[in-house]
Amino acid sequence: MTILDKIVLRKKEEVALAKQAVSVQQLEAGLHFSRNPYVFKEFLLDPVRTGIIAEFKRRSPSKGIINDQVKVEEVTQAYAAAGASALSVLTDVDFFGGHTNDLLAARAANEIPVLRKDFMIDEYQILEAKALGADIILLIAAILTPAEIKNLSELAKSLGLNVLLEVHNLEELQRSICKDLDAIGVNNRNLADFTVNIQTSFDLVSQIPDEFMKISESAISAPQTIMELKAAGFNGFLIGENFMKTTNPGQAMHDFAAQLISV
């Protein structure tokens, strides 16, 4: 059983428990359910922003604790001030040390799009993301069938949410494309063994239809890499560990963005 298999198995248990604890009716009555989400594309393509989706992540299955000494409000506000186009907030508890409260905190502290970074397998999680104040949801092709991707993205769009589909190879990309996606992300991290290879993005970018925004995820640690990815056709760049592994992730993002301008 891979790490991804273990995560999905645990996620099914989590969702079942969440449904018992909070009803759909309660989610729909939540603080943020009636708000209009930000339009991801507008922020991603805004020339005064960096195109970076800056991630708040305390730990990972492959690295263990990355940084559990910082506050989500402070880090995400610093990310936004440094030019982030969007924020990514982990809400998985067991494997990434996240929490739904982290998403609520990031939403309250910021006025840019927030991605709920989790392993979405059930319609309930989409409704929950809306209630928590997310603007973007992530659908991972490796754990979903084409029919599930179609149904979940359709529900998300009906709620005004932006949809980011994550793929790891050409087969996942080709079988998963559907009309209700806003962006397609190429994850340079293999979720079966958590190794990374930036070449994955360069190999797949030309296969992504131009109607979708193109995002490169993981294994980005140098401004020069972003310039090369931009030249290849990418619009956005998800970076988490490179910032979070420092004592001051917001400052790390600021310094990185400053180098980006000078490259």
PDB file of N, CA, C and O in Angstrom, residues 68-117:
ATOM      1  N   ASP A  68       6.418  23.681  12.426  1.00  0.00           N
ATOM      2  CA  ASP A  68       5.198  23.748  13.239  1.00  0.00           C
ATOM      3  C   ASP A  68       5.299  24.855  14.290  1.00  0.00           C
ATOM      4  O   ASP A  68       4.605  24.831  15.307  1.00  0.00           O
ATOM      5  N   GLN A  69       6.159  25.841  14.007  1.00  0.00           N
ATOM      6  CA  GLN A  69       6.403  26.914  14.966  1.00  0.00           C
ATOM      7  C   GLN A  69       5.844  28.269  14.519  1.00  0.00           C
ATOM      8  O   GLN A  69       6.075  29.276  15.173  1.00  0.00           O
ATOM      9  N   VAL A  70       5.133  28.293  13.412  1.00  0.00           N
ATOM     10  CA  VAL A  70       4.635  29.571  12.877  1.00  0.00           C
ATOM     11  C   VAL A  70       3.109  29.573  12.817  1.00  0.00           C
ATOM     12  O   VAL A  70       2.476  28.520  12.808  1.00  0.00           O
ATOM     13  N   LYS A  71       2.542  30.784  12.773  1.00  0.00           N
ATOM     14  CA  LYS A  71       1.085  30.936  12.760  1.00  0.00           C
ATOM     15  C   LYS A  71       0.579  31.148  11.334  1.00  0.00           C
ATOM     16  O   LYS A  71       1.167  31.912  10.575  1.00  0.00           O
ATOM     17  N   VAL A  72      -0.506  30.482  11.032  1.00  0.00           N
ATOM     18  CA  VAL A  72      -1.041  30.539   9.674  1.00  0.00           C
ATOM     19  C   VAL A  72      -1.414  31.961   9.265  1.00  0.00           C
ATOM     20  O   VAL A  72      -1.179  32.370   8.123  1.00  0.00           O
ATOM     21  N   GLU A  73      -1.971  32.746  10.189  1.00  0.00           N
ATOM     22  CA  GLU A  73      -2.365  34.120   9.841  1.00  0.00           C
ATOM     23  C   GLU A  73      -1.146  34.946   9.443  1.00  0.00           C
ATOM     24  O   GLU A  73      -1.170  35.655   8.423  1.00  0.00           O
ATOM     25  N   GLU A  74      -0.089  34.867  10.247  1.00  0.00           N
ATOM     26  CA  GLU A  74       1.102  35.671   9.987  1.00  0.00           C
ATOM     27  C   GLU A  74       1.781  35.260   8.678  1.00  0.00           C
ATOM     28  O   GLU A  74       2.183  36.113   7.876  1.00  0.00           O
ATOM     29  N   VAL A  75       1.913  33.965   8.469  1.00  0.00           N
ATOM     30  CA  VAL A  75       2.599  33.481   7.275  1.00  0.00           C
ATOM     31  C   VAL A  75       1.816  33.823   6.010  1.00  0.00           C
ATOM     32  O   VAL A  75       2.380  34.334   5.040  1.00  0.00           O
ATOM     33  N   THR A  76       0.513  33.570   6.026  1.00  0.00           N
ATOM     34  CA  THR A  76      -0.270  33.819   4.806  1.00  0.00           C
ATOM     35  C   THR A  76      -0.381  35.307   4.491  1.00  0.00           C
ATOM     36  O   THR A  76      -0.353  35.699   3.321  1.00  0.00           O
ATOM     37  N   GLN A  77      -0.479  36.145   5.519  1.00  0.00           N
ATOM     38  CA  GLN A  77      -0.499  37.593   5.272  1.00  0.00           C
ATOM     39  C   GLN A  77       0.825  38.051   4.658  1.00  0.00           C
ATOM     40  O   GLN A  77       0.841  38.888   3.753  1.00  0.00           O
ATOM     41  N   ALA A  78       1.928  37.492   5.138  1.00  0.00           N
ATOM     42  CA  ALA A  78       3.245  37.843   4.588  1.00  0.00           C
ATOM     43  C   ALA A  78       3.378  37.341   3.157  1.00  0.00           C
ATOM     44  O   ALA A  78       3.957  38.031   2.300  1.00  0.00           O
ATOM     45  N   TYR A  79       2.843  36.164   2.888  1.00  0.00           N
ATOM     46  CA  TYR A  79       2.835  35.647   1.515  1.00  0.00           C
ATOM     47  C   TYR A  79       2.094  36.620   0.588  1.00  0.00           C
ATOM     48  O   TYR A  79       2.575  36.957  -0.503  1.00  0.00           O
ATOM     49  N   ALA A  80       0.910  37.030   1.015  1.00  0.00           N
ATOM     50  CA  ALA A  80       0.093  37.932   0.192  1.00  0.00           C
ATOM     51  C   ALA A  80       0.806  39.263  -0.036  1.00  0.00           C
ATOM     52  O   ALA A  80       0.817  39.804  -1.152  1.00  0.00           O
ATOM     53  N   ALA A  81       1.412  39.787   1.020  1.00  0.00           N
ATOM     54  CA  ALA A  81       2.130  41.054   0.918  1.00  0.00           C
ATOM     55  C   ALA A  81       3.332  40.950  -0.013  1.00  0.00           C
ATOM     56  O   ALA A  81       3.734  41.938  -0.640  1.00  0.00           O
ATOM     57  N   ALA A  82       3.907  39.753  -0.116  1.00  0.00           N
ATOM     58  CA  ALA A  82       5.075  39.535  -0.961  1.00  0.00           C
ATOM     59  C   ALA A  82       4.711  39.276  -2.421  1.00  0.00           C
ATOM     60  O   ALA A  82       5.589  39.060  -3.252  1.00  0.00           O
ATOM     61  N   GLY A  83       3.407  39.288  -2.719  1.00  0.00           N
ATOM     62  CA  GLY A  83       2.983  39.158  -4.107  1.00  0.00           C
ATOM     63  C   GLY A  83       2.397  37.835  -4.517  1.00  0.00           C
ATOM     64  O   GLY A  83       2.232  37.558  -5.710  1.00  0.00           O
ATOM     65  N   ALA A  84       2.045  36.991  -3.547  1.00  0.00           N
ATOM     66  CA  ALA A  84       1.416  35.712  -3.894  1.00  0.00           C
ATOM     67  C   ALA A  84       0.114  35.957  -4.656  1.00  0.00           C
ATOM     68  O   ALA A  84      -0.649  36.865  -4.333  1.00  0.00           O
ATOM     69  N   SER A  85      -0.127  35.144  -5.664  1.00  0.00           N
ATOM     70  CA  SER A  85      -1.376  35.243  -6.421  1.00  0.00           C
ATOM     71  C   SER A  85      -2.508  34.486  -5.740  1.00  0.00           C
ATOM     72  O   SER A  85      -3.683  34.784  -5.963  1.00  0.00           O
ATOM     73  N   ALA A  86      -2.133  33.509  -4.931  1.00  0.00           N
ATOM     74  CA  ALA A  86      -3.122  32.731  -4.179  1.00  0.00           C
ATOM     75  C   ALA A  86      -2.392  32.041  -3.029  1.00  0.00           C
ATOM     76  O   ALA A  86      -1.155  31.992  -2.989  1.00  0.00           O
ATOM     77  N   LEU A  87      -3.174  31.529  -2.093  1.00  0.00           N
ATOM     78  CA  LEU A  87      -2.642  30.802  -0.946  1.00  0.00           C
ATOM     79  C   LEU A  87      -3.128  29.360  -1.006  1.00  0.00           C
ATOM     80  O   LEU A  87      -4.262  29.101  -1.421  1.00  0.00           O
ATOM     81  N   SER A  88      -2.285  28.445  -0.615  1.00  0.00           N
ATOM     82  CA  SER A  88      -2.672  27.043  -0.497  1.00  0.00           C
ATOM     83  C   SER A  88      -2.558  26.658   0.969  1.00  0.00           C
ATOM     84  O   SER A  88      -1.516  26.863   1.586  1.00  0.00           O
ATOM     85  N   VAL A  89      -3.647  26.123   1.524  1.00  0.00           N
ATOM     86  CA  VAL A  89      -3.669  25.777   2.941  1.00  0.00           C
ATOM     87  C   VAL A  89      -4.050  24.306   3.101  1.00  0.00           C
ATOM     88  O   VAL A  89      -5.129  23.887   2.681  1.00  0.00           O
ATOM     89  N   LEU A  90      -3.147  23.546   3.698  1.00  0.00           N
ATOM     90  CA  LEU A  90      -3.408  22.131   3.951  1.00  0.00           C
ATOM     91  C   LEU A  90      -4.447  21.978   5.051  1.00  0.00           C
ATOM     92  O   LEU A  90      -4.327  22.589   6.115  1.00  0.00           O
ATOM     93  N   THR A  91      -5.470  21.161   4.804  1.00  0.00           N
ATOM     94  CA  THR A  91      -6.462  20.883   5.845  1.00  0.00           C
ATOM     95  C   THR A  91      -6.448  19.418   6.273  1.00  0.00           C
ATOM     96  O   THR A  91      -7.254  19.014   7.110  1.00  0.00           O
ATOM     97  N   ASP A  92      -5.532  18.616   5.720  1.00  0.00           N
ATOM     98  CA  ASP A  92      -5.397  17.226   6.148  1.00  0.00           C
ATOM     99  C   ASP A  92      -4.693  17.175   7.504  1.00  0.00           C
ATOM    100  O   ASP A  92      -3.609  17.748   7.674  1.00  0.00           O
ATOM    101  N   VAL A  93      -5.299  16.486   8.452  1.00  0.00           N
ATOM    102  CA  VAL A  93      -4.787  16.456   9.821  1.00  0.00           C
ATOM    103  C   VAL A  93      -3.678  15.428   9.999  1.00  0.00           C
ATOM    104  O   VAL A  93      -2.558  15.749  10.417  1.00  0.00           O
ATOM    105  N   ASP A  94      -3.967  14.173   9.689  1.00  0.00           N
ATOM    106  CA  ASP A  94      -3.085  13.070  10.069  1.00  0.00           C
ATOM    107  C   ASP A  94      -1.743  13.051   9.346  1.00  0.00           C
ATOM    108  O   ASP A  94      -0.720  12.705   9.933  1.00  0.00           O
ATOM    109  N   PHE A  95      -1.742  13.410   8.077  1.00  0.00           N
ATOM    110  CA  PHE A  95      -0.525  13.263   7.286  1.00  0.00           C
ATOM    111  C   PHE A  95       0.225  14.583   7.062  1.00  0.00           C
ATOM    112  O   PHE A  95       1.420  14.574   6.791  1.00  0.00           O
ATOM    113  N   PHE A  96      -0.496  15.715   7.176  1.00  0.00           N
ATOM    114  CA  PHE A  96       0.135  17.006   6.893  1.00  0.00           C
ATOM    115  C   PHE A  96       0.047  18.011   8.050  1.00  0.00           C
ATOM    116  O   PHE A  96       0.520  19.130   7.928  1.00  0.00           O
ATOM    117  N   GLY A  97      -0.565  17.600   9.142  1.00  0.00           N
ATOM    118  CA  GLY A  97      -0.629  18.473  10.306  1.00  0.00           C
ATOM    119  C   GLY A  97      -1.486  19.704  10.110  1.00  0.00           C
ATOM    120  O   GLY A  97      -1.330  20.702  10.805  1.00  0.00           O
ATOM    121  N   GLY A  98      -2.399  19.652   9.154  1.00  0.00           N
ATOM    122  CA  GLY A  98      -3.284  20.787   8.891  1.00  0.00           C
ATOM    123  C   GLY A  98      -4.591  20.667   9.648  1.00  0.00           C
ATOM    124  O   GLY A  98      -4.809  19.716  10.409  1.00  0.00           O
ATOM    125  N   HIS A  99      -5.473  21.635   9.414  1.00  0.00           N
ATOM    126  CA  HIS A  99      -6.785  21.627  10.083  1.00  0.00           C
ATOM    127  C   HIS A  99      -7.703  22.579   9.326  1.00  0.00           C
ATOM    128  O   HIS A  99      -7.237  23.550   8.711  1.00  0.00           O
ATOM    129  N   THR A 100      -8.993  22.302   9.390  1.00  0.00           N
ATOM    130  CA  THR A 100      -9.941  23.213   8.749  1.00  0.00           C
ATOM    131  C   THR A 100      -9.872  24.612   9.373  1.00  0.00           C
ATOM    132  O   THR A 100     -10.139  25.611   8.699  1.00  0.00           O
ATOM    133  N   ASN A 101      -9.479  24.684  10.643  1.00  0.00           N
ATOM    134  CA  ASN A 101      -9.330  26.002  11.286  1.00  0.00           C
ATOM    135  C   ASN A 101      -8.237  26.834  10.627  1.00  0.00           C
ATOM    136  O   ASN A 101      -8.284  28.066  10.645  1.00  0.00           O
ATOM    137  N   ASP A 102      -7.239  26.166  10.036  1.00  0.00           N
ATOM    138  CA  ASP A 102      -6.184  26.891   9.323  1.00  0.00           C
ATOM    139  C   ASP A 102      -6.763  27.624   8.114  1.00  0.00           C
ATOM    140  O   ASP A 102      -6.374  28.758   7.810  1.00  0.00           O
ATOM    141  N   LEU A 103      -7.683  26.969   7.449  1.00  0.00           N
ATOM    142  CA  LEU A 103      -8.320  27.597   6.280  1.00  0.00           C
ATOM    143  C   LEU A 103      -9.176  28.783   6.709  1.00  0.00           C
ATOM    144  O   LEU A 103      -9.138  29.851   6.085  1.00  0.00           O
ATOM    145  N   LEU A 104      -9.930  28.609   7.784  1.00  0.00           N
ATOM    146  CA  LEU A 104     -10.736  29.711   8.308  1.00  0.00           C
ATOM    147  C   LEU A 104      -9.858  30.900   8.688  1.00  0.00           C
ATOM    148  O   LEU A 104     -10.187  32.061   8.401  1.00  0.00           O
ATOM    149  N   ALA A 105      -8.716  30.617   9.301  1.00  0.00           N
ATOM    150  CA  ALA A 105      -7.800  31.677   9.734  1.00  0.00           C
ATOM    151  C   ALA A 105      -7.193  32.401   8.534  1.00  0.00           C
ATOM    152  O   ALA A 105      -7.092  33.636   8.517  1.00  0.00           O
ATOM    153  N   ALA A 106      -6.798  31.645   7.521  1.00  0.00           N
ATOM    154  CA  ALA A 106      -6.220  32.245   6.312  1.00  0.00           C
ATOM    155  C   ALA A 106      -7.250  33.092   5.583  1.00  0.00           C
ATOM    156  O   ALA A 106      -6.937  34.180   5.079  1.00  0.00           O
ATOM    157  N   ARG A 107      -8.482  32.608   5.545  1.00  0.00           N
ATOM    158  CA  ARG A 107      -9.554  33.370   4.878  1.00  0.00           C
ATOM    159  C   ARG A 107      -9.799  34.694   5.593  1.00  0.00           C
ATOM    160  O   ARG A 107      -9.924  35.754   4.956  1.00  0.00           O
ATOM    161  N   ALA A 108      -9.863  34.656   6.913  1.00  0.00           N
ATOM    162  CA  ALA A 108     -10.157  35.859   7.690  1.00  0.00           C
ATOM    163  C   ALA A 108      -9.053  36.899   7.575  1.00  0.00           C
ATOM    164  O   ALA A 108      -9.311  38.100   7.670  1.00  0.00           O
ATOM    165  N   ALA A 109      -7.822  36.448   7.316  1.00  0.00           N
ATOM    166  CA  ALA A 109      -6.669  37.348   7.331  1.00  0.00           C
ATOM    167  C   ALA A 109      -6.274  37.873   5.957  1.00  0.00           C
ATOM    168  O   ALA A 109      -5.392  38.725   5.854  1.00  0.00           O
ATOM    169  N   ASN A 110      -6.924  37.387   4.890  1.00  0.00           N
ATOM    170  CA  ASN A 110      -6.451  37.714   3.539  1.00  0.00           C
ATOM    171  C   ASN A 110      -7.571  38.035   2.555  1.00  0.00           C
ATOM    172  O   ASN A 110      -8.698  37.590   2.734  1.00  0.00           O
ATOM    173  N   GLU A 111      -7.189  38.759   1.511  1.00  0.00           N
ATOM    174  CA  GLU A 111      -8.136  39.121   0.464  1.00  0.00           C
ATOM    175  C   GLU A 111      -7.622  38.692  -0.911  1.00  0.00           C
ATOM    176  O   GLU A 111      -7.708  39.430  -1.891  1.00  0.00           O
ATOM    177  N   ILE A 112      -7.047  37.501  -0.954  1.00  0.00           N
ATOM    178  CA  ILE A 112      -6.675  36.862  -2.205  1.00  0.00           C
ATOM    179  C   ILE A 112      -7.221  35.436  -2.174  1.00  0.00           C
ATOM    180  O   ILE A 112      -7.628  34.954  -1.124  1.00  0.00           O
ATOM    181  N   PRO A 113      -7.263  34.753  -3.323  1.00  0.00           N
ATOM    182  CA  PRO A 113      -7.846  33.404  -3.339  1.00  0.00           C
ATOM    183  C   PRO A 113      -7.112  32.423  -2.433  1.00  0.00           C
ATOM    184  O   PRO A 113      -5.889  32.462  -2.301  1.00  0.00           O
ATOM    185  N   VAL A 114      -7.894  31.536  -1.818  1.00  0.00           N
ATOM    186  CA  VAL A 114      -7.345  30.487  -0.967  1.00  0.00           C
ATOM    187  C   VAL A 114      -7.760  29.122  -1.527  1.00  0.00           C
ATOM    188  O   VAL A 114      -8.942  28.879  -1.778  1.00  0.00           O
ATOM    189  N   LEU A 115      -6.764  28.268  -1.713  1.00  0.00           N
ATOM    190  CA  LEU A 115      -6.987  26.899  -2.152  1.00  0.00           C
ATOM    191  C   LEU A 115      -7.098  25.985  -0.946  1.00  0.00           C
ATOM    192  O   LEU A 115      -6.227  26.009  -0.068  1.00  0.00           O
ATOM    193  N   ARG A 116      -8.155  25.198  -0.902  1.00  0.00           N
ATOM    194  CA  ARG A 116      -8.216  24.144   0.107  1.00  0.00           C
ATOM    195  C   ARG A 116      -7.403  22.959  -0.409  1.00  0.00           C
ATOM    196  O   ARG A 116      -7.807  22.259  -1.325  1.00  0.00           O
ATOM    197  N   LYS A 117      -6.245  22.742   0.190  1.00  0.00           N
ATOM    198  CA  LYS A 117      -5.353  21.656  -0.244  1.00  0.00           C
ATOM    199  C   LYS A 117      -5.675  20.416   0.596  1.00  0.00           C
ATOM    200  O   LYS A 117      -5.350  20.352   1.776  1.00  0.00           O
TER     201      LYS A 117
END
